[in-house]
Short mmCIF file of C-alpha atoms in Angstrom, two decimals:
data_model
loop_
_atom_site.label_atom_id
_atom_site.label_comp_id
_atom_site.label_asym_id
_atom_site.label_seq_id
_atom_site.Cartn_x
_atom_site.Cartn_y
_atom_site.Cartn_z
CA MET A 1 -38.31 -2.62 25.98
CA PRO A 2 -37.25 0.66 24.26
CA GLN A 3 -33.62 1.04 23.26
CA GLN A 4 -31.61 3.05 25.74
CA ARG A 5 -29.76 6.23 24.90
CA PRO A 6 -26.11 5.71 23.87
CA LEU A 7 -23.39 7.68 25.63
CA TRP A 8 -22.10 8.90 22.27
CA ASP A 9 -23.64 8.71 18.81
CA GLY A 10 -20.42 7.85 16.96
CA TYR A 11 -18.80 4.48 16.38
CA CYS A 12 -17.05 3.27 19.54
CA ALA A 13 -17.13 -0.51 19.94
CA ASP A 14 -15.51 -2.56 22.73
CA PRO A 15 -15.67 0.46 25.07
CA PHE A 16 -13.12 0.43 27.86
CA VAL A 17 -13.22 3.14 30.56
CA ILE A 18 -10.49 4.12 33.01
CA ARG A 19 -10.43 6.79 35.70
CA ALA A 20 -7.28 8.74 34.80
CA GLN A 21 -4.86 10.13 37.35
CA ASP A 22 -6.19 13.66 36.74
CA GLY A 23 -9.70 12.58 37.76
CA ARG A 24 -11.22 12.47 34.28
CA PHE A 25 -12.75 9.35 32.80
CA VAL A 26 -11.35 8.23 29.46
CA MET A 27 -13.07 5.79 27.10
CA TYR A 28 -11.21 3.90 24.38
CA GLY A 29 -12.92 1.95 21.61
CA THR A 30 -12.57 0.12 18.33
CA SER A 31 -13.53 2.25 15.34
CA PRO A 32 -13.22 1.89 11.56
CA GLU A 33 -12.24 5.56 11.51
CA ARG A 34 -8.77 6.90 12.31
CA PRO A 35 -9.26 10.16 14.25
CA GLY A 36 -6.23 12.37 13.68
CA GLY A 37 -4.56 9.53 11.79
CA ARG A 38 -4.44 7.31 14.89
CA ALA A 39 -6.16 4.05 15.79
CA PHE A 40 -8.83 3.84 18.50
CA GLN A 41 -11.44 6.47 19.29
CA THR A 42 -11.03 8.22 22.64
CA LEU A 43 -13.75 10.04 24.58
CA VAL A 44 -13.40 11.98 27.85
CA SER A 45 -15.92 12.74 30.58
CA ASP A 46 -16.09 14.33 34.02
CA ASP A 47 -19.31 12.62 35.09
CA LEU A 48 -19.70 9.40 33.03
CA ASP A 49 -22.77 10.89 31.32
CA VAL A 50 -21.48 13.54 28.92
CA TRP A 51 -18.66 12.32 26.68
CA CYS A 52 -16.57 14.41 24.28
CA PRO A 53 -14.32 13.04 21.51
CA ALA A 54 -10.59 13.47 22.16
CA GLY A 55 -9.13 12.14 18.90
CA GLY A 56 -7.32 8.89 18.25
CA ALA A 57 -5.07 7.14 20.75
CA LEU A 58 -2.53 4.87 19.03
CA VAL A 59 0.16 6.03 16.62
CA ILE A 60 -0.09 3.74 13.60
CA PRO A 61 3.33 2.27 12.77
CA ALA A 62 4.69 3.37 9.41
CA ASP A 63 5.32 -0.25 8.40
CA ALA A 64 1.75 -1.46 9.12
CA PRO A 65 0.50 -3.25 5.97
CA ALA A 66 -2.54 -1.94 4.15
CA GLY A 67 -5.68 -3.53 5.57
CA THR A 68 -4.32 -3.83 9.12
CA GLU A 69 -6.97 -3.56 11.83
CA TRP A 70 -6.67 -2.66 15.48
CA TRP A 71 -9.21 -4.05 17.95
CA ALA A 72 -10.40 -3.74 21.53
CA PRO A 73 -7.98 -1.47 23.44
CA GLU A 74 -7.77 -1.60 27.23
CA VAL A 75 -5.51 0.55 29.39
CA ALA A 76 -3.76 0.11 32.74
CA TYR A 77 -1.80 2.67 34.77
CA ALA A 78 1.49 1.51 36.31
CA GLY A 79 4.93 2.99 36.93
CA GLY A 80 3.83 6.50 36.02
CA ARG A 81 2.67 5.51 32.51
CA TYR A 82 -0.49 4.34 30.78
CA TRP A 83 -0.21 0.93 29.10
CA MET A 84 -2.56 0.07 26.25
CA TYR A 85 -3.23 -3.58 25.33
CA TYR A 86 -4.90 -4.34 22.02
CA SER A 87 -4.81 -6.73 19.07
CA GLN A 88 -3.45 -6.07 15.60
CA GLY A 89 -4.11 -8.15 12.50
CA MET A 90 -6.19 -8.44 9.36
CA GLY A 91 -9.82 -9.47 9.52
CA ASP A 92 -10.35 -12.68 11.44
CA GLN A 93 -6.81 -13.91 10.81
CA GLY A 94 -3.45 -13.41 12.44
CA HIS A 95 -4.42 -11.08 15.28
CA GLN A 96 -1.79 -10.79 17.99
CA ILE A 97 -1.86 -8.89 21.27
CA ARG A 98 0.45 -5.91 21.47
CA VAL A 99 1.19 -3.21 24.04
CA ALA A 100 1.82 0.52 23.69
CA SER A 101 2.45 3.24 26.27
CA SER A 102 1.92 6.93 26.89
CA VAL A 103 2.46 9.46 29.66
CA GLU A 104 -1.00 10.91 28.95
CA PRO A 105 -4.25 8.92 29.16
CA THR A 106 -5.44 10.12 25.73
CA GLY A 107 -2.11 9.43 24.04
CA PRO A 108 -0.30 9.45 21.81
CA PHE A 109 0.38 5.78 22.58
CA THR A 110 3.40 4.27 20.83
CA GLU A 111 4.36 0.60 20.53
CA ALA A 112 6.37 -0.68 23.48
CA GLY A 113 7.79 -3.92 22.12
CA PRO A 114 7.01 -7.00 20.03
CA PRO A 115 3.67 -8.88 20.20
CA LEU A 116 2.96 -10.58 23.54
CA THR A 117 1.35 -13.67 21.97
CA GLU A 118 3.66 -14.64 19.09
CA ASP A 119 3.37 -18.34 19.99
CA LEU A 120 -0.40 -18.34 19.48
CA PRO A 121 -2.15 -18.44 16.09
CA PHE A 122 -4.76 -15.89 17.16
CA ALA A 123 -5.30 -13.72 20.23
CA ILE A 124 -7.64 -10.76 20.82
CA ASP A 125 -9.45 -8.75 23.50
CA PRO A 126 -6.70 -8.32 26.12
CA SER A 127 -7.89 -7.14 29.53
CA PRO A 128 -5.29 -6.23 32.20
CA PHE A 129 -6.26 -6.84 35.82
CA GLN A 130 -4.34 -6.01 39.00
CA ASP A 131 -4.95 -8.38 41.89
CA VAL A 132 -5.07 -7.31 45.54
CA ASP A 133 -1.42 -8.31 46.02
CA GLY A 134 -0.32 -5.94 43.24
CA THR A 135 0.28 -8.66 40.62
CA TRP A 136 -0.84 -7.81 37.10
CA TRP A 137 -2.62 -10.40 34.95
CA LEU A 138 -3.75 -10.36 31.35
CA PHE A 139 -7.02 -12.00 30.36
CA TYR A 140 -7.62 -12.49 26.64
CA ALA A 141 -9.38 -14.60 24.02
CA THR A 142 -7.63 -17.19 21.84
CA ASP A 143 -8.59 -20.10 19.57
CA LEU A 144 -8.81 -23.74 20.62
CA VAL A 145 -9.87 -26.34 18.05
CA GLU A 146 -9.72 -29.41 20.30
CA GLY A 147 -12.80 -30.57 22.19
CA ALA A 148 -16.53 -30.87 21.72
CA ARG A 149 -17.11 -27.17 20.99
CA PRO A 150 -14.15 -25.78 19.02
CA GLY A 151 -13.83 -22.03 19.03
CA THR A 152 -12.51 -18.96 20.78
CA VAL A 153 -11.90 -19.39 24.52
CA ILE A 154 -10.83 -17.24 27.48
CA ALA A 155 -7.24 -17.51 28.80
CA VAL A 156 -5.17 -15.76 31.46
CA GLN A 157 -1.44 -15.17 31.92
CA ARG A 158 0.59 -13.29 34.49
CA LEU A 159 2.35 -10.14 33.37
CA ARG A 160 6.02 -10.37 34.40
CA THR A 161 6.35 -6.72 33.42
CA MET A 162 3.85 -4.48 31.68
CA THR A 163 5.42 -5.52 28.35
CA GLU A 164 6.10 -9.22 28.98
CA LEU A 165 3.98 -12.26 29.76
CA ALA A 166 5.17 -15.02 32.11
CA GLY A 167 4.65 -18.76 31.71
CA GLU A 168 2.08 -20.39 29.45
CA PRO A 169 -1.53 -19.34 28.81
CA ARG A 170 -4.04 -20.99 31.11
CA ILE A 171 -7.40 -21.74 29.47
CA ILE A 172 -9.99 -20.83 32.10
CA LEU A 173 -13.27 -20.86 30.17
CA ARG A 174 -14.48 -22.46 26.96
CA ALA A 175 -17.83 -22.88 25.22
CA SER A 176 -20.40 -25.01 27.03
CA ALA A 177 -23.75 -24.03 25.48
CA ASP A 178 -25.50 -23.55 22.15
CA TRP A 179 -26.05 -19.80 22.65
CA GLN A 180 -22.26 -19.33 22.29
CA LEU A 181 -22.32 -20.55 18.66
CA TYR A 182 -20.67 -18.09 16.27
CA ALA A 183 -21.32 -19.92 12.99
CA ARG A 184 -21.87 -23.43 11.69
CA ASP A 185 -19.43 -25.01 9.24
CA ARG A 186 -16.92 -22.19 9.63
CA GLN A 187 -13.75 -22.79 7.61
CA LEU A 188 -10.76 -22.34 9.94
CA TYR A 189 -7.46 -24.12 10.52
CA GLY A 190 -7.89 -26.37 7.51
CA ALA A 191 -11.31 -27.76 8.39
CA GLN A 192 -14.96 -26.86 8.91
CA HIS A 193 -16.19 -26.38 12.47
CA ASP A 194 -19.36 -25.43 14.28
CA TRP A 195 -17.46 -22.51 15.76
CA HIS A 196 -18.26 -21.15 19.22
CA THR A 197 -16.99 -17.85 20.58
CA LEU A 198 -16.19 -16.53 24.05
CA GLU A 199 -14.49 -13.12 24.01
CA GLY A 200 -14.28 -9.69 25.61
CA PRO A 201 -13.32 -10.72 29.19
CA ALA A 202 -13.72 -8.22 32.03
CA VAL A 203 -12.85 -9.12 35.62
CA VAL A 204 -13.82 -7.53 38.93
CA ARG A 205 -13.22 -8.65 42.50
CA HIS A 206 -16.22 -8.40 44.82
CA GLY A 207 -15.73 -9.50 48.41
CA ASP A 208 -13.68 -12.69 48.35
CA ARG A 209 -14.85 -13.71 44.87
CA TYR A 210 -13.66 -12.86 41.36
CA TRP A 211 -16.27 -12.35 38.64
CA LEU A 212 -15.49 -12.65 34.95
CA LEU A 213 -17.92 -11.21 32.44
CA TYR A 214 -17.51 -12.38 28.85
CA SER A 215 -19.36 -11.97 25.57
CA GLY A 216 -20.54 -14.97 23.59
CA GLY A 217 -21.99 -15.83 20.20
CA ASN A 218 -21.71 -13.76 17.03
CA TRP A 219 -21.05 -10.03 17.57
CA GLN A 220 -22.73 -9.21 14.25
CA THR A 221 -26.14 -10.47 15.39
CA PRO A 222 -28.80 -9.46 17.96
CA ARG A 223 -28.28 -12.77 19.81
CA TYR A 224 -24.85 -11.67 21.04
CA GLY A 225 -24.86 -11.49 24.85
CA VAL A 226 -22.89 -11.38 28.09
CA ALA A 227 -22.57 -14.11 30.73
CA ALA A 228 -20.57 -14.48 33.94
CA ALA A 229 -18.29 -16.97 35.68
CA SER A 230 -16.70 -16.79 39.12
CA ALA A 231 -13.66 -18.11 40.95
CA ALA A 232 -11.87 -17.92 44.28
CA SER A 233 -8.62 -16.81 42.58
CA VAL A 234 -7.50 -15.30 39.29
CA GLU A 235 -6.23 -18.61 37.91
CA GLY A 236 -9.46 -20.39 38.78
CA GLN A 237 -11.12 -22.82 38.78
CA TRP A 238 -13.68 -20.61 37.02
CA THR A 239 -17.22 -21.94 37.07
CA GLU A 240 -20.56 -20.84 35.66
CA ASP A 241 -24.10 -22.11 35.68
CA ALA A 242 -24.62 -23.06 32.05
CA ALA A 243 -28.36 -23.27 32.63
CA ILE A 244 -28.52 -19.53 33.39
CA GLY A 245 -26.90 -18.46 30.14
CA PRO A 246 -26.33 -14.81 29.27
CA PHE A 247 -27.80 -12.22 31.64
CA ILE A 248 -27.23 -9.28 29.28
CA THR A 249 -29.12 -9.81 26.01
CA SER A 250 -31.15 -7.86 23.48
CA GLN A 251 -34.27 -9.08 25.27
CA SER A 252 -33.16 -8.10 28.79
CA THR A 253 -31.82 -4.64 27.91
CA GLY A 254 -33.59 -3.45 24.77
CA LEU A 255 -30.17 -3.04 23.14
CA ILE A 256 -29.25 -4.72 19.86
CA GLY A 257 -26.43 -7.23 20.30
CA PRO A 258 -25.01 -5.88 23.58
CA GLY A 259 -21.51 -6.98 24.51
CA HIS A 260 -17.81 -6.47 25.27
CA CYS A 261 -17.94 -4.99 28.76
CA SER A 262 -15.64 -2.96 30.94
CA ILE A 263 -16.22 -2.24 34.62
CA VAL A 264 -15.57 0.90 36.68
CA SER A 265 -16.07 0.91 40.45
CA ALA A 266 -18.54 3.54 41.60
CA VAL A 267 -17.91 6.01 44.40
CA GLY A 268 -19.64 4.68 47.49
CA GLY A 269 -19.79 1.10 46.20
CA GLY A 270 -21.21 -0.72 43.25
CA HIS A 271 -19.98 -0.80 39.68
CA HIS A 272 -20.63 0.93 36.37
CA LEU A 273 -20.77 -1.37 33.35
CA PHE A 274 -19.89 -0.12 29.87
CA LEU A 275 -20.68 -2.07 26.71
CA HIS A 276 -21.53 -1.52 23.07
CA ALA A 277 -24.70 -2.17 21.08
CA TRP A 278 -25.78 -1.62 17.48
CA ASP A 279 -27.84 1.35 16.36
CA ALA A 280 -31.23 0.62 14.79
CA GLN A 281 -29.70 0.42 11.29
CA ARG A 282 -26.90 -1.88 12.53
CA GLN A 283 -24.25 0.40 11.10
CA ARG A 284 -22.56 1.65 14.27
CA ARG A 285 -21.71 0.03 17.57
CA ARG A 286 -22.18 2.73 20.19
CA PRO A 287 -21.27 2.81 23.90
CA HIS A 288 -23.84 2.42 26.69
CA ARG A 289 -23.66 2.42 30.49
CA LEU A 290 -25.56 0.14 32.86
CA THR A 291 -25.34 -0.45 36.61
CA LEU A 292 -23.73 -3.75 37.56
CA GLN A 293 -25.19 -5.29 40.68
CA ILE A 294 -23.29 -8.03 42.54
CA THR A 295 -24.76 -9.24 45.81
CA GLY A 296 -25.02 -12.79 47.05
CA GLY A 297 -25.58 -14.39 43.66
CA PRO A 298 -24.72 -13.94 39.99
CA PRO A 299 -24.34 -10.38 38.63
CA ARG A 300 -27.34 -8.43 37.40
CA VAL A 301 -27.69 -5.12 35.57
CA ALA A 302 -30.01 -2.12 35.71
CA PRO A 303 -30.15 0.91 33.37
#
């Protein structure tokens, strides 16, 4: 299958798209570059097809140590402001979820308090979700060494306010299959593990069911992919058919290492699915759009 055309030719990984209050669509993504001296690439569009760069989103704190990285921004609108959730850390160590806010969808976003996950050793890929009753939840990925397949798992917590989590994290999904292997004999937490990874959660409600899309495996390789789980409520019990495995793969889409989705409801029904994939030289992760189809069974995608 030929590789599909990216929405933008620059580096924009972990693409998250929101329909702003002014009607425009705004995309936020992880980038090694710092447009305008800010973290996170932003792109804007009127039609979801043509995207134009709009600079960086997050004001980098003056006290951020050299080598700090900012990953996977997602944005929610509440109380007349835009709230950006993201992780900050160095490499694969010490990442914590933080929140920033702005009155404009393209920023500048400025930090709005201390890290939300200070009690966890590692937390990334926050994804805010508002339930039908108005309650906000935060899905994210964190590490769990215990069990048969140690690795990065998916958790959820309620947002008491847009800058504060309530209660304890609830682990809702952990590795269950070989395709989710990140690396063998990975040195972490004082030991070597066959490390598995679930990350990049994105949740949508369809009918009376909640669907969670997540990425699994090693993001640096073509075998990275996206699978789905479902539940009757946000807190679960979330279940998946392990025999099905990932439904978005390099083989099924023609994209190289597709993953880290976000979902936008389409006018008239249906859903747009945004994700990243490598270019042919595997130097840039660029954003792509697919059509997400949810009917009576598991989700499917079309170009």
